[in-house]
Short mmCIF file of C-alpha atoms and ligand atoms in Angstrom, two decimals:
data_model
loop_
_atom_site.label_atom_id
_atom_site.label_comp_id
_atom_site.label_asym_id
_atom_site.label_seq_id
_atom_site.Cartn_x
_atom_site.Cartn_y
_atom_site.Cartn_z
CA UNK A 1 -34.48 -5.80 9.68
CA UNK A 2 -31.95 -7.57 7.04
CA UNK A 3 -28.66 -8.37 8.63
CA UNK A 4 -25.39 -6.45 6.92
CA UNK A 5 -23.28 -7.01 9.86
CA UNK A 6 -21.35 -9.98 7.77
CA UNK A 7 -20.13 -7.42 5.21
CA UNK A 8 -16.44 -7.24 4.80
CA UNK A 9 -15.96 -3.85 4.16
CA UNK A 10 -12.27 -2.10 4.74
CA UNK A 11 -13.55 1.26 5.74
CA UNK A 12 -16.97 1.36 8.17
CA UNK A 13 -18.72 4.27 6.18
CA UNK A 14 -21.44 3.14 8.15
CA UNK A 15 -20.21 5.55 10.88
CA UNK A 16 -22.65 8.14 11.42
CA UNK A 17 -19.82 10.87 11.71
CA UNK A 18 -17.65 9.39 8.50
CA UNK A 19 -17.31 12.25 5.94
CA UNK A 20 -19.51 15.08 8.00
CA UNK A 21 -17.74 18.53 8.78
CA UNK A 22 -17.30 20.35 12.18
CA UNK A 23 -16.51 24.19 12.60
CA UNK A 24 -14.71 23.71 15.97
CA UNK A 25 -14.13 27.01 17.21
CA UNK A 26 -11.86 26.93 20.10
CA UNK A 27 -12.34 29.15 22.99
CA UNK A 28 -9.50 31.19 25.25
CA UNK A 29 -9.47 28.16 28.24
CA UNK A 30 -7.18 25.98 30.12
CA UNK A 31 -9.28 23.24 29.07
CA UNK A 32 -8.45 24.11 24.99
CA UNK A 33 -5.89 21.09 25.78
CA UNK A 34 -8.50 19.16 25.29
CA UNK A 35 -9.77 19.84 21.67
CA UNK A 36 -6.57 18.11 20.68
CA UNK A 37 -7.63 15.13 21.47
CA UNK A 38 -10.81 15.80 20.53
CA UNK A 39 -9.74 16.40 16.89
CA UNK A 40 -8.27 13.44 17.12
CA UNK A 41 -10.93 11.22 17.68
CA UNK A 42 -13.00 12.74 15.42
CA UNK A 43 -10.50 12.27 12.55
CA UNK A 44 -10.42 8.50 13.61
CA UNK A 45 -13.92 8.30 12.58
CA UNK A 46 -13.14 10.06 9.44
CA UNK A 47 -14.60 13.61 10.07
CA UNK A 48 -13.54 16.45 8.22
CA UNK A 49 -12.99 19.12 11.43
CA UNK A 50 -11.82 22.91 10.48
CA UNK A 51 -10.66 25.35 13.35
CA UNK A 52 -11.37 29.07 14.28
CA UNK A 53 -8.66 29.57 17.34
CA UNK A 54 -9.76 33.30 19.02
CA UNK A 55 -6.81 35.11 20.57
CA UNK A 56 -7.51 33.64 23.90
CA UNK A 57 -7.84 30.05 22.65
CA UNK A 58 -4.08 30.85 20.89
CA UNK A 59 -2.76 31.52 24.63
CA UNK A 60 -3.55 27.64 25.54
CA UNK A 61 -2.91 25.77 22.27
CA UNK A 62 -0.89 26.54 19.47
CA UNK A 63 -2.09 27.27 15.38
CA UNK A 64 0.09 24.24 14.52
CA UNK A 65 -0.53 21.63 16.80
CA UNK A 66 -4.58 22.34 15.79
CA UNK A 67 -3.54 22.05 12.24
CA UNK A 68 -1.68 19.02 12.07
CA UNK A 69 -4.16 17.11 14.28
CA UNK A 70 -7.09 18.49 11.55
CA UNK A 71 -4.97 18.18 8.54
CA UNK A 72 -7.11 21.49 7.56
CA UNK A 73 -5.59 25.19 7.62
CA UNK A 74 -6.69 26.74 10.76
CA UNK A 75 -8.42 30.16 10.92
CA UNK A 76 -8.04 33.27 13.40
CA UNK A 77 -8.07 36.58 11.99
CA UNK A 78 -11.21 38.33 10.59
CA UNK A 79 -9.31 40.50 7.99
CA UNK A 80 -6.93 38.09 6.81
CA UNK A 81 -6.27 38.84 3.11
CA UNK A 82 -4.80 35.24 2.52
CA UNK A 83 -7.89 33.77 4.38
CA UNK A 84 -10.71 35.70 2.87
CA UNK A 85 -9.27 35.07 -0.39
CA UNK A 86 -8.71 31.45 0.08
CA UNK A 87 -12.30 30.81 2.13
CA UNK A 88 -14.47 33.72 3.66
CA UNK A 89 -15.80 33.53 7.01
CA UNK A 90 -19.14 33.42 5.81
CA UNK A 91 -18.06 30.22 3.64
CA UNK A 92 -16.11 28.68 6.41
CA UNK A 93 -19.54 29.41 8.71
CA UNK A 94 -21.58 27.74 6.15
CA UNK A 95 -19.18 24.79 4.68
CA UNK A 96 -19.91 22.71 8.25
CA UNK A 97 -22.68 20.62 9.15
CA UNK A 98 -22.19 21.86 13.08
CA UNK A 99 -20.27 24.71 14.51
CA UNK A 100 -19.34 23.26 18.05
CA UNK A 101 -17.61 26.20 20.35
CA UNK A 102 -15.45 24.28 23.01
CA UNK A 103 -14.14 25.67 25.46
CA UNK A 104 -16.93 27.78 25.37
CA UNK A 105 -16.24 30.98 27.66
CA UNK A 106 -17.93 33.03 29.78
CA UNK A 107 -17.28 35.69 27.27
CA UNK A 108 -17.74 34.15 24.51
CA UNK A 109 -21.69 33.39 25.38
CA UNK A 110 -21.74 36.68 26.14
CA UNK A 111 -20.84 37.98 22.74
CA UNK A 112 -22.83 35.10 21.25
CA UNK A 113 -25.80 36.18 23.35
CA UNK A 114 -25.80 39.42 22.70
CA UNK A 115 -24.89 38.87 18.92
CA UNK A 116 -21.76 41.05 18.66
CA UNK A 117 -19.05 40.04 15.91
CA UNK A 118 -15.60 41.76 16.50
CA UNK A 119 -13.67 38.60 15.65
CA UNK A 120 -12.97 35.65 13.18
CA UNK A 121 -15.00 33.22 15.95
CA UNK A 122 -18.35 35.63 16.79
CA UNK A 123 -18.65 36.69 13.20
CA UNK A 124 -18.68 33.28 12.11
CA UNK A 125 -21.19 32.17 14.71
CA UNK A 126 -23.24 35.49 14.05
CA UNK A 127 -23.40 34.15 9.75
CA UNK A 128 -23.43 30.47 10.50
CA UNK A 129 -26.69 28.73 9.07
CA UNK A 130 -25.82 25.76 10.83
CA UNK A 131 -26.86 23.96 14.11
CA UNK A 132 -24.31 25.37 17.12
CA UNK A 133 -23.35 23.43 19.66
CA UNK A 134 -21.61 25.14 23.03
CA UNK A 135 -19.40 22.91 25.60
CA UNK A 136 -19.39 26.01 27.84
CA UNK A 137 -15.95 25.64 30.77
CA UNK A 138 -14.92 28.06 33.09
CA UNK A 139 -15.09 28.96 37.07
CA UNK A 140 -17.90 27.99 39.13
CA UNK A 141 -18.58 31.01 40.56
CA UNK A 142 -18.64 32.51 36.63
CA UNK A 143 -21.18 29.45 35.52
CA UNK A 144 -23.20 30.31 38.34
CA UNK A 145 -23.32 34.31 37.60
CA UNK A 146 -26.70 35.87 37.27
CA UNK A 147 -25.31 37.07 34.03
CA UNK A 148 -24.12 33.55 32.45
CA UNK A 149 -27.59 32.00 33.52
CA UNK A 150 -29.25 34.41 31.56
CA UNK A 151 -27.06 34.25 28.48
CA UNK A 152 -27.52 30.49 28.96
CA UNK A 153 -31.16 30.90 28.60
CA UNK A 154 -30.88 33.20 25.42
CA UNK A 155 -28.71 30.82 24.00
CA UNK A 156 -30.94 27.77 24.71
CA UNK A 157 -33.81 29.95 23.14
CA UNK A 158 -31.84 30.82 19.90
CA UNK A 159 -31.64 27.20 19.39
CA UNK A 160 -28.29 26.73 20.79
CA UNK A 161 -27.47 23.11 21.90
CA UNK A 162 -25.12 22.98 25.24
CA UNK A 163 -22.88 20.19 26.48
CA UNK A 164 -23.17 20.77 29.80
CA UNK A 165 -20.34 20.74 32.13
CA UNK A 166 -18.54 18.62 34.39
CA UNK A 167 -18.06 19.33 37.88
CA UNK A 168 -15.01 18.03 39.64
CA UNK A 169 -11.75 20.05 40.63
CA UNK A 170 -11.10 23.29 38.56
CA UNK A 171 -7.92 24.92 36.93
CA UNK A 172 -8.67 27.64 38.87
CA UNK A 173 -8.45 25.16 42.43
CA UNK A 174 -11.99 25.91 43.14
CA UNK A 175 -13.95 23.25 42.62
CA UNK A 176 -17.47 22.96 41.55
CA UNK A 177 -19.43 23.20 37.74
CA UNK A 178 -17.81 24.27 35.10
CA UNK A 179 -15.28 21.88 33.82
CA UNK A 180 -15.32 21.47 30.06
CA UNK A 181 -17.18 18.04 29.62
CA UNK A 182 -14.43 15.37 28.89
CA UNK A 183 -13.48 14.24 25.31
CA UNK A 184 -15.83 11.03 25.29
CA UNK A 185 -19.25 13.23 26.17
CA UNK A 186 -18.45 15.71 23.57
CA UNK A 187 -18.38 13.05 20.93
CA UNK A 188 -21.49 11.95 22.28
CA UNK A 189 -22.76 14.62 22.11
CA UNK A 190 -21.62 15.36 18.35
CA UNK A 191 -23.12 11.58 17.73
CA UNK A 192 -26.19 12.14 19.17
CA UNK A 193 -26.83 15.77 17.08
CA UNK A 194 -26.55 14.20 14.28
CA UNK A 195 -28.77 11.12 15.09
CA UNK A 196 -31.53 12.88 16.72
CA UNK A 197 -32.37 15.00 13.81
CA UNK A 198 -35.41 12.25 12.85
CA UNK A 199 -35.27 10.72 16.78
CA UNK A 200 -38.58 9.06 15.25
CA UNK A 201 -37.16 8.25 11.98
CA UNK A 202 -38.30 4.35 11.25
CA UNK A 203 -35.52 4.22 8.81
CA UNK A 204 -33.50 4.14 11.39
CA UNK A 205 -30.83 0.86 11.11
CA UNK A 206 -32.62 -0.34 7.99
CA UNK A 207 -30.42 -1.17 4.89
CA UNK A 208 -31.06 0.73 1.96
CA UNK A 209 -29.94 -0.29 -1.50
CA UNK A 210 -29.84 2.70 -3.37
CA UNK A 211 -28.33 2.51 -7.73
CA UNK A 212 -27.28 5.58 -8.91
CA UNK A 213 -25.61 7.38 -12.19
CA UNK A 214 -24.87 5.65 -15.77
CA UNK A 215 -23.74 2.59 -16.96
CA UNK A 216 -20.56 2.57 -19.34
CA UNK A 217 -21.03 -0.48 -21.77
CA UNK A 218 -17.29 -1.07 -23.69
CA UNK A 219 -17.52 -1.59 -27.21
CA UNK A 220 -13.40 -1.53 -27.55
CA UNK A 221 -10.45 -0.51 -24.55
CA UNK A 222 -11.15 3.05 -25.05
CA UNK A 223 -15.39 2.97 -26.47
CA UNK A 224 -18.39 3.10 -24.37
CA UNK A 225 -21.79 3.27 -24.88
CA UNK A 226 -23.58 5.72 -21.91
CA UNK A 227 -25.69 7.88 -21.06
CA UNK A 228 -26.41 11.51 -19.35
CA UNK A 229 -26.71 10.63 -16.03
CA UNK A 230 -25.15 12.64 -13.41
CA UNK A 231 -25.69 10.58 -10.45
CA UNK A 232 -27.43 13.44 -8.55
CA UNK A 233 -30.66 12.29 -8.06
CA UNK A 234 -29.27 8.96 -6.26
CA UNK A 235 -26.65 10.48 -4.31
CA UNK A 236 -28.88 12.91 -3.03
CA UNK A 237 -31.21 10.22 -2.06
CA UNK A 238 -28.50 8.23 -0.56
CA UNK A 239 -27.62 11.72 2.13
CA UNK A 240 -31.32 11.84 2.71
CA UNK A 241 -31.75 8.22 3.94
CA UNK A 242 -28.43 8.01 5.69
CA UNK A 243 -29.59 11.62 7.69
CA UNK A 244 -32.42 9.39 8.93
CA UNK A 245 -30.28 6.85 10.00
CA UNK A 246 -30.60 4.13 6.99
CA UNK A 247 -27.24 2.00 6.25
CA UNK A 248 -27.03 2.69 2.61
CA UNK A 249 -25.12 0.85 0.35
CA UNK A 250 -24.83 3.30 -3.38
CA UNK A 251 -24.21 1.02 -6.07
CA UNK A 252 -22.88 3.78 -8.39
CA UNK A 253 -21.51 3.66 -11.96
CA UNK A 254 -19.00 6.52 -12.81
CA UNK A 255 -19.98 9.48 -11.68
CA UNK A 256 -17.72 12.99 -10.67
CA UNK A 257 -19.37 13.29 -6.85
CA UNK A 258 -17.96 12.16 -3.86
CA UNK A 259 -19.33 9.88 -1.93
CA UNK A 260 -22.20 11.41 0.70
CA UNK A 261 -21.38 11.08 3.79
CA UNK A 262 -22.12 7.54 5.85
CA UNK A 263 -22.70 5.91 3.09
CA UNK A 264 -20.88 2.86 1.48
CA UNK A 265 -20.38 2.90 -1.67
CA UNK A 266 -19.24 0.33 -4.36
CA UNK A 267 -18.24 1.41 -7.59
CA UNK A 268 -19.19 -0.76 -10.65
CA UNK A 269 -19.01 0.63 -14.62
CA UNK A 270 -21.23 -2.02 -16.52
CA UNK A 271 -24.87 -3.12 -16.32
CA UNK A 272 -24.10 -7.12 -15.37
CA UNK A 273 -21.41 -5.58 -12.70
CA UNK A 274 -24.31 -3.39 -11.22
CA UNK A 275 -26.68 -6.29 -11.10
CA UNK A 276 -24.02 -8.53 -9.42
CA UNK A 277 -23.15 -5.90 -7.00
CA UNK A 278 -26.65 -5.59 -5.94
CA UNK A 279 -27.39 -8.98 -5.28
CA UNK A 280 -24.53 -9.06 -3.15
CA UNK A 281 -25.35 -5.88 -0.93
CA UNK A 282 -28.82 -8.03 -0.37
CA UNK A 283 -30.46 -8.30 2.21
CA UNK A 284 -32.27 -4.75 2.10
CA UNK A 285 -34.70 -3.22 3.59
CA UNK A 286 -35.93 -1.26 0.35
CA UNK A 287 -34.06 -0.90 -3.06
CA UNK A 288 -34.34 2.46 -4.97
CA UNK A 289 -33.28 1.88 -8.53
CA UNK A 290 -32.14 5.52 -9.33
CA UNK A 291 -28.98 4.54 -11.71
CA UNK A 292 -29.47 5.27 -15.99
CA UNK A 293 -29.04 1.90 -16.70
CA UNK A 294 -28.08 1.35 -20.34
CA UNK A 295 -30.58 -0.72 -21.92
CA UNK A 296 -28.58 -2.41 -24.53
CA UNK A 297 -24.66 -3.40 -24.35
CA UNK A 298 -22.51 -4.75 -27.71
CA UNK A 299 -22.55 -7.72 -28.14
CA UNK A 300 -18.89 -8.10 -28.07
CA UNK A 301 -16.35 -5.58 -26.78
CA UNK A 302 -13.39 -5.85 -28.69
CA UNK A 303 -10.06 -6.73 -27.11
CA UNK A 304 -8.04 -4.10 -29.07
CA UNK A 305 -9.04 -0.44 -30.46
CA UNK A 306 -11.30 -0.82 -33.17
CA UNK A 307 -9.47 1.24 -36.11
CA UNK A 308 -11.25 3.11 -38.96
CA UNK A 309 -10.85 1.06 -42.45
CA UNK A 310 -11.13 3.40 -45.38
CA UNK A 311 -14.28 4.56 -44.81
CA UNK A 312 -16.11 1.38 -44.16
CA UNK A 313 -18.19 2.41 -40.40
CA UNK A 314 -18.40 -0.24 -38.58
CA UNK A 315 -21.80 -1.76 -38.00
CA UNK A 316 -22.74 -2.11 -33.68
CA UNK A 317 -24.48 -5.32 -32.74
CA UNK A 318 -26.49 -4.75 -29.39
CA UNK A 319 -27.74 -7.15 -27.04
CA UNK A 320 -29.97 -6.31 -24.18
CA UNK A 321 -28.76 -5.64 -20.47
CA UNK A 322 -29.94 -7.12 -17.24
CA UNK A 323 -32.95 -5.19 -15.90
CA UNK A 324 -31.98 -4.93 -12.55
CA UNK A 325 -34.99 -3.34 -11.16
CA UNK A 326 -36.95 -6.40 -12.64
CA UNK A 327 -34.44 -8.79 -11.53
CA UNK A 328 -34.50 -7.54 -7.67
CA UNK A 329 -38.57 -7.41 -7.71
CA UNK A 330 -38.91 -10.94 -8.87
CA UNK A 331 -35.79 -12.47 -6.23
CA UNK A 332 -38.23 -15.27 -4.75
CA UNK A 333 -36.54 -15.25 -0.97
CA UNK A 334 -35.32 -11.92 -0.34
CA UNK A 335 -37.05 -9.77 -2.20
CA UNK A 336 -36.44 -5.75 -0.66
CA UNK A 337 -39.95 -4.74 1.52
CA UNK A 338 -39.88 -1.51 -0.33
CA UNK A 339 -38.93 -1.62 -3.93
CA UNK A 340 -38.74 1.97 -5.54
CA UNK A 341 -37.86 2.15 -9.30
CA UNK A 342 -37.22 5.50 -11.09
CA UNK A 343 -39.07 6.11 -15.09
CA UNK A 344 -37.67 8.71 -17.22
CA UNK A 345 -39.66 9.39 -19.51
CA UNK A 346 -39.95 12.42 -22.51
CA UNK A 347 -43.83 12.06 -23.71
CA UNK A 348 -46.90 10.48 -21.26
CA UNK A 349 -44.81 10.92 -18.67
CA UNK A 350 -47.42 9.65 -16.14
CA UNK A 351 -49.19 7.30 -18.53
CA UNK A 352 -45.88 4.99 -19.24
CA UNK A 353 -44.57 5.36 -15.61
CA UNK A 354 -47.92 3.73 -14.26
CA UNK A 355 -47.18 0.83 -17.03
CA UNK A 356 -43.99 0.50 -16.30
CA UNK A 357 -44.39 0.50 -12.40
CA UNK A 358 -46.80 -2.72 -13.22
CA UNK A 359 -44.29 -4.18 -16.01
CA UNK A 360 -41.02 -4.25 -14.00
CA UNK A 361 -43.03 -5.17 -10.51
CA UNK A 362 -42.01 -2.41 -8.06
CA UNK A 363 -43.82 -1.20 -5.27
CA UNK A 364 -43.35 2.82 -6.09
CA UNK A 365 -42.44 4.63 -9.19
CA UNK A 366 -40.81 8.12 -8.95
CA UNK A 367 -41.53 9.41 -12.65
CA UNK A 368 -39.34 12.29 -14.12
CA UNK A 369 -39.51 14.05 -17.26
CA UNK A 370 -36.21 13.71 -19.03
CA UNK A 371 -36.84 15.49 -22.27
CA UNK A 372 -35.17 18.64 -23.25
CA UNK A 373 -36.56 21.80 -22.10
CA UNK A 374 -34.97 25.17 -23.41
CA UNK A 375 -32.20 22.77 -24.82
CA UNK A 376 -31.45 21.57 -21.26
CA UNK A 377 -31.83 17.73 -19.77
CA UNK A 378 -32.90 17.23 -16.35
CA UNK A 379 -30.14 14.72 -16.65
CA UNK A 380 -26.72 16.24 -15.25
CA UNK A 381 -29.16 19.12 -14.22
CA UNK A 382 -29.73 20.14 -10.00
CA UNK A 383 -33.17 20.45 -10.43
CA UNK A 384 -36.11 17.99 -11.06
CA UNK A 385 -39.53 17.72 -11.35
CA UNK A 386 -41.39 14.62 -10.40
CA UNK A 387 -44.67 12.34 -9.93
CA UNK A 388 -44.04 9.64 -6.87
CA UNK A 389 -47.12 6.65 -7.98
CA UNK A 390 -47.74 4.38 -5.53
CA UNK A 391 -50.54 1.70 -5.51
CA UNK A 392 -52.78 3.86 -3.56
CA UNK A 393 -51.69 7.42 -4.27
CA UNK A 394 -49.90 10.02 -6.88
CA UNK A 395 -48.07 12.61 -5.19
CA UNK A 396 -46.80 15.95 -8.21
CA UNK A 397 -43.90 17.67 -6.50
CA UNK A 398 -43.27 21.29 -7.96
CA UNK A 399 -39.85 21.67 -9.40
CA UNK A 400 -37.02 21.82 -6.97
CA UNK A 401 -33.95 20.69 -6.53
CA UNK A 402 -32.32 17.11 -6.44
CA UNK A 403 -31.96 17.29 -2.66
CA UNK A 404 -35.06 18.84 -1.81
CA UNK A 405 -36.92 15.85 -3.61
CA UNK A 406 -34.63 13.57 -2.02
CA UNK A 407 -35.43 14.70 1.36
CA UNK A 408 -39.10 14.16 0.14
CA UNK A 409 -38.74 10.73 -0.82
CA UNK A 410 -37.09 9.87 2.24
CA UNK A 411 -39.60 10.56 4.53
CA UNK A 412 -42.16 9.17 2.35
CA UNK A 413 -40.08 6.03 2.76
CA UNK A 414 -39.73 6.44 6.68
CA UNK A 415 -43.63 7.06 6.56
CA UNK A 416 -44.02 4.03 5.06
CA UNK A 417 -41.94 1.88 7.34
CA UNK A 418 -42.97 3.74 10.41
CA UNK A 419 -46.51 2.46 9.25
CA UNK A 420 -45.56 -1.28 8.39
CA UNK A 421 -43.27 -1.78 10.85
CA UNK A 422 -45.41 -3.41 13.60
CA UNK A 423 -46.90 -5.72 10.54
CA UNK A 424 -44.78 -8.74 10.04
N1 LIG B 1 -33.58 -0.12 -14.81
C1 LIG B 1 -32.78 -1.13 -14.36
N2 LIG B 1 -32.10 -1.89 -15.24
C2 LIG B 1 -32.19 -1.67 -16.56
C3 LIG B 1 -33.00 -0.63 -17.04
C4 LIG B 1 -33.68 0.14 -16.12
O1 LIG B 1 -32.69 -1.32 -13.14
N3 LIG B 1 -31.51 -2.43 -17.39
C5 LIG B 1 -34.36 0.65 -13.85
C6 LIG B 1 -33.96 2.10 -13.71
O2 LIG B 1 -32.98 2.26 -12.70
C7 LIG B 1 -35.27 2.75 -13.32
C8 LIG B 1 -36.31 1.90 -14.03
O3 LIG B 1 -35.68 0.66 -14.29
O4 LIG B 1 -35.52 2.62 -11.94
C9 LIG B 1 -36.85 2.48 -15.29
O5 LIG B 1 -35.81 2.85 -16.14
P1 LIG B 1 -36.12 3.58 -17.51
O6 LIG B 1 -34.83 3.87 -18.20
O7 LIG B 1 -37.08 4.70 -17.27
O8 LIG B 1 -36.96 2.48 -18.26
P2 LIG B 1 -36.54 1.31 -19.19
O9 LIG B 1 -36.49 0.08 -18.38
O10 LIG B 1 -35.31 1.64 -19.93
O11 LIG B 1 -37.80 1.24 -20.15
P3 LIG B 1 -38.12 2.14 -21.47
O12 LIG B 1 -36.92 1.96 -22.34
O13 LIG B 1 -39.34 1.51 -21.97
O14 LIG B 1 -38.36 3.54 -21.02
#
């Protein structure tokens, strides 16, 4: 496994919780105390962590104090004009990549159990198309109910993941199960969620160099020569492979979309900067060579605006770019395992990409079809249709989207290090 712990990098996007979202719906319980400092925590690690407070969670903390710790808005009633209009529930229940309830009442997996929605917090559970999570808390005698058990076993059987709770002394002065877990298990918790979703994933702690979007090539201060790229296709890529647990490093040119995330990115504009960058994120794993690198550069970008002179156009010399695909194949002593490059092509589409998976030496070639269709690009579009060639195999994926190819790719790529990874 290459070795990235050396890197020198400000913020660790590494962190398998940087950039993803939590619903945390907090539940009418002594123990709601402790969602402050689980907020926190979480923003520490650089987690983007929204509220629903239900009437009984408002009687232990306050609207405010949950808001400034989340540096969100926080959300409580169903038919709030101001709220709907600014984000509906069923947005709020979607925008999250886990809903976590906590506390998690004895009511409130009742309601969940039974499916009702008479508030901002049930409704949003009842729409949610994301993974729940429950840190259930109240009195023993109430975990231990007949009726609890058996709304704990719906739960479990509607997929619902539970933090299971402490025992100890209770609010209550009873003491048994049913404490809220404390602040360090529910991030655990939270961790593990989001690294079991591949527990098997070979991908797992392998560094993945990933270029993605144009180049810009300056012909004066304010000129560039580019190209349609979006970026999509890499980024998406890049959220795939981090969701199986890959350290990615994006080596993006200019692009409008934020950084996925877990992933570190470093921005560059030019072809040579790309190159340079990616010989500095080495050693990798695997390099994907996603990015529309511009073939050709001026020759010489001049140091003032180039003005117009009666008419005269000006005539562009070109010079050819770095191939940086090429360049990373051929590196003698740490050449990536994996080496995927990307063809976009308009005619012969998988005639030239087999030619040019030989010509530039990469292990895989993922070849799109980049003319226009109906006046549209695939370039800048969501959706793509591809052809992964490998030595052995061609694999034709129907037309779907960026991330749904993405998520393809990346298990082919686990798939293929779950299968070499006991060959050294
Ligand atoms: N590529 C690269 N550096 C370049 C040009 C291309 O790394 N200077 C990579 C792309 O990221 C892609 C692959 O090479 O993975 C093929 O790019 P493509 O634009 O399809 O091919 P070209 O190399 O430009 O060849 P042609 O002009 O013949 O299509």
């Amino acid at each position: 496994m290459a070795d990235i712990s050396s890197e020198t990098q400000p913020v660790p996007q590494h962190d398998i919780l940087h950039g993803k979202r939590l619903l945390l719906i907090v539940g009418g319980g002594i123990a709601a105390y402790k969602c402050l400092d689980l907020i926190r925590r979480l923003k520490e690690r650089h987690m983007q962590v929204r509220c629903i407070l239900t009437k009984g969670g408002r009687q232990f903390v306050t609207p405010l104090s949950l808001s400034s710790l989340s540096g969100e808005k926080v959300y409580e009633d169903l038919f709030s004009l101001t709220d709907e209009a600014e984000m509906g529930h069923i947005r709020l229940s979607r925008e999250a990549d886990l809903v976590l309830v906590a506390p998690a009442t004895a009511d409130l997996m009742a309601k969940m159990a039974t499916g009702q929605a008479d508030d901002l917090a049930t409704t949003a559970l009842l729409a949610t198309d994301k993974p729940v999570m429950i840190a259930p808390s109240m009195n023993t005698m109430m975990w231990q109910h007949p009726a609890t058990r058996r709304n704990l076993d719906t739960l479990i059987r509607d997929g619902v993941r539970i933090i299971d709770p402490g025992a100890g002394d209770l609010a209550c002065g009873e003491v048994g199960a049913g404490r809220l877990a404390e602040v360090p298990d529910l991030i655990a918790a939270i961790e593990g969620f989001f690294l079991d979703r591949f527990p098997h994933s070979a991908l797992r702690g392998k560094h993945v160099l990933i270029t993605a979007g144009p180049t810009r090539e300056p012909l004066d201060p304010v000129r560039y020569i580019a190209n349609r790229s979006s970026g999509k296709q890499g980024y998406a890529l890049a959220a795939a492979l981090v969701e199986r647990g890959a350290k990615v490093t994006l080596v993006s040119g200019p692009t409008d979309l934020p950084c996925p995330a877990g992933v570190r990115r470093v921005d560059v504009e030019t072809a040579r900067d790309m190159l340079a960058a990616c010989e500095a994120a080495l050693p990798a794993d695997a390099a994907i060579c996603v990015a529309a690198v511009a073939d050709w550069r001026p020759e010489d970008c001049a140091g003032n605006k180039i003005k117009k002179q009666d008419g005269a156009a000006p005539v562009l010399r070109l010079t050819e770019n770095p191939d940086i695909l090429k360049t990373l194949c051929a590196r003698p002593k740490d050449r990536p395992a994996l080496v995927i490059g990307f063809a976009a092509e308009t005619e012969k589409i998988a005639e030239h990409a087999r030619a040019k998976r030989l010509r530039k030496g990469c292990d895989w070639i993922v070849a799109n079809d980049v003319s226009f269709t109906d006046g549209q690009s695939v370039m800048g579009a969501d959706h793509n249709r591809v052809l992964l060639i490998t030595p052995e195999e061609e694999f034709s994926w129907p037309e779907t989207s960026k991330t749904d190819i993405a998520r393809q790719l990346a298990e082919k790529i686990d798939h293929y290090f779950m299968q070499n990874q006991n060959k050294d």
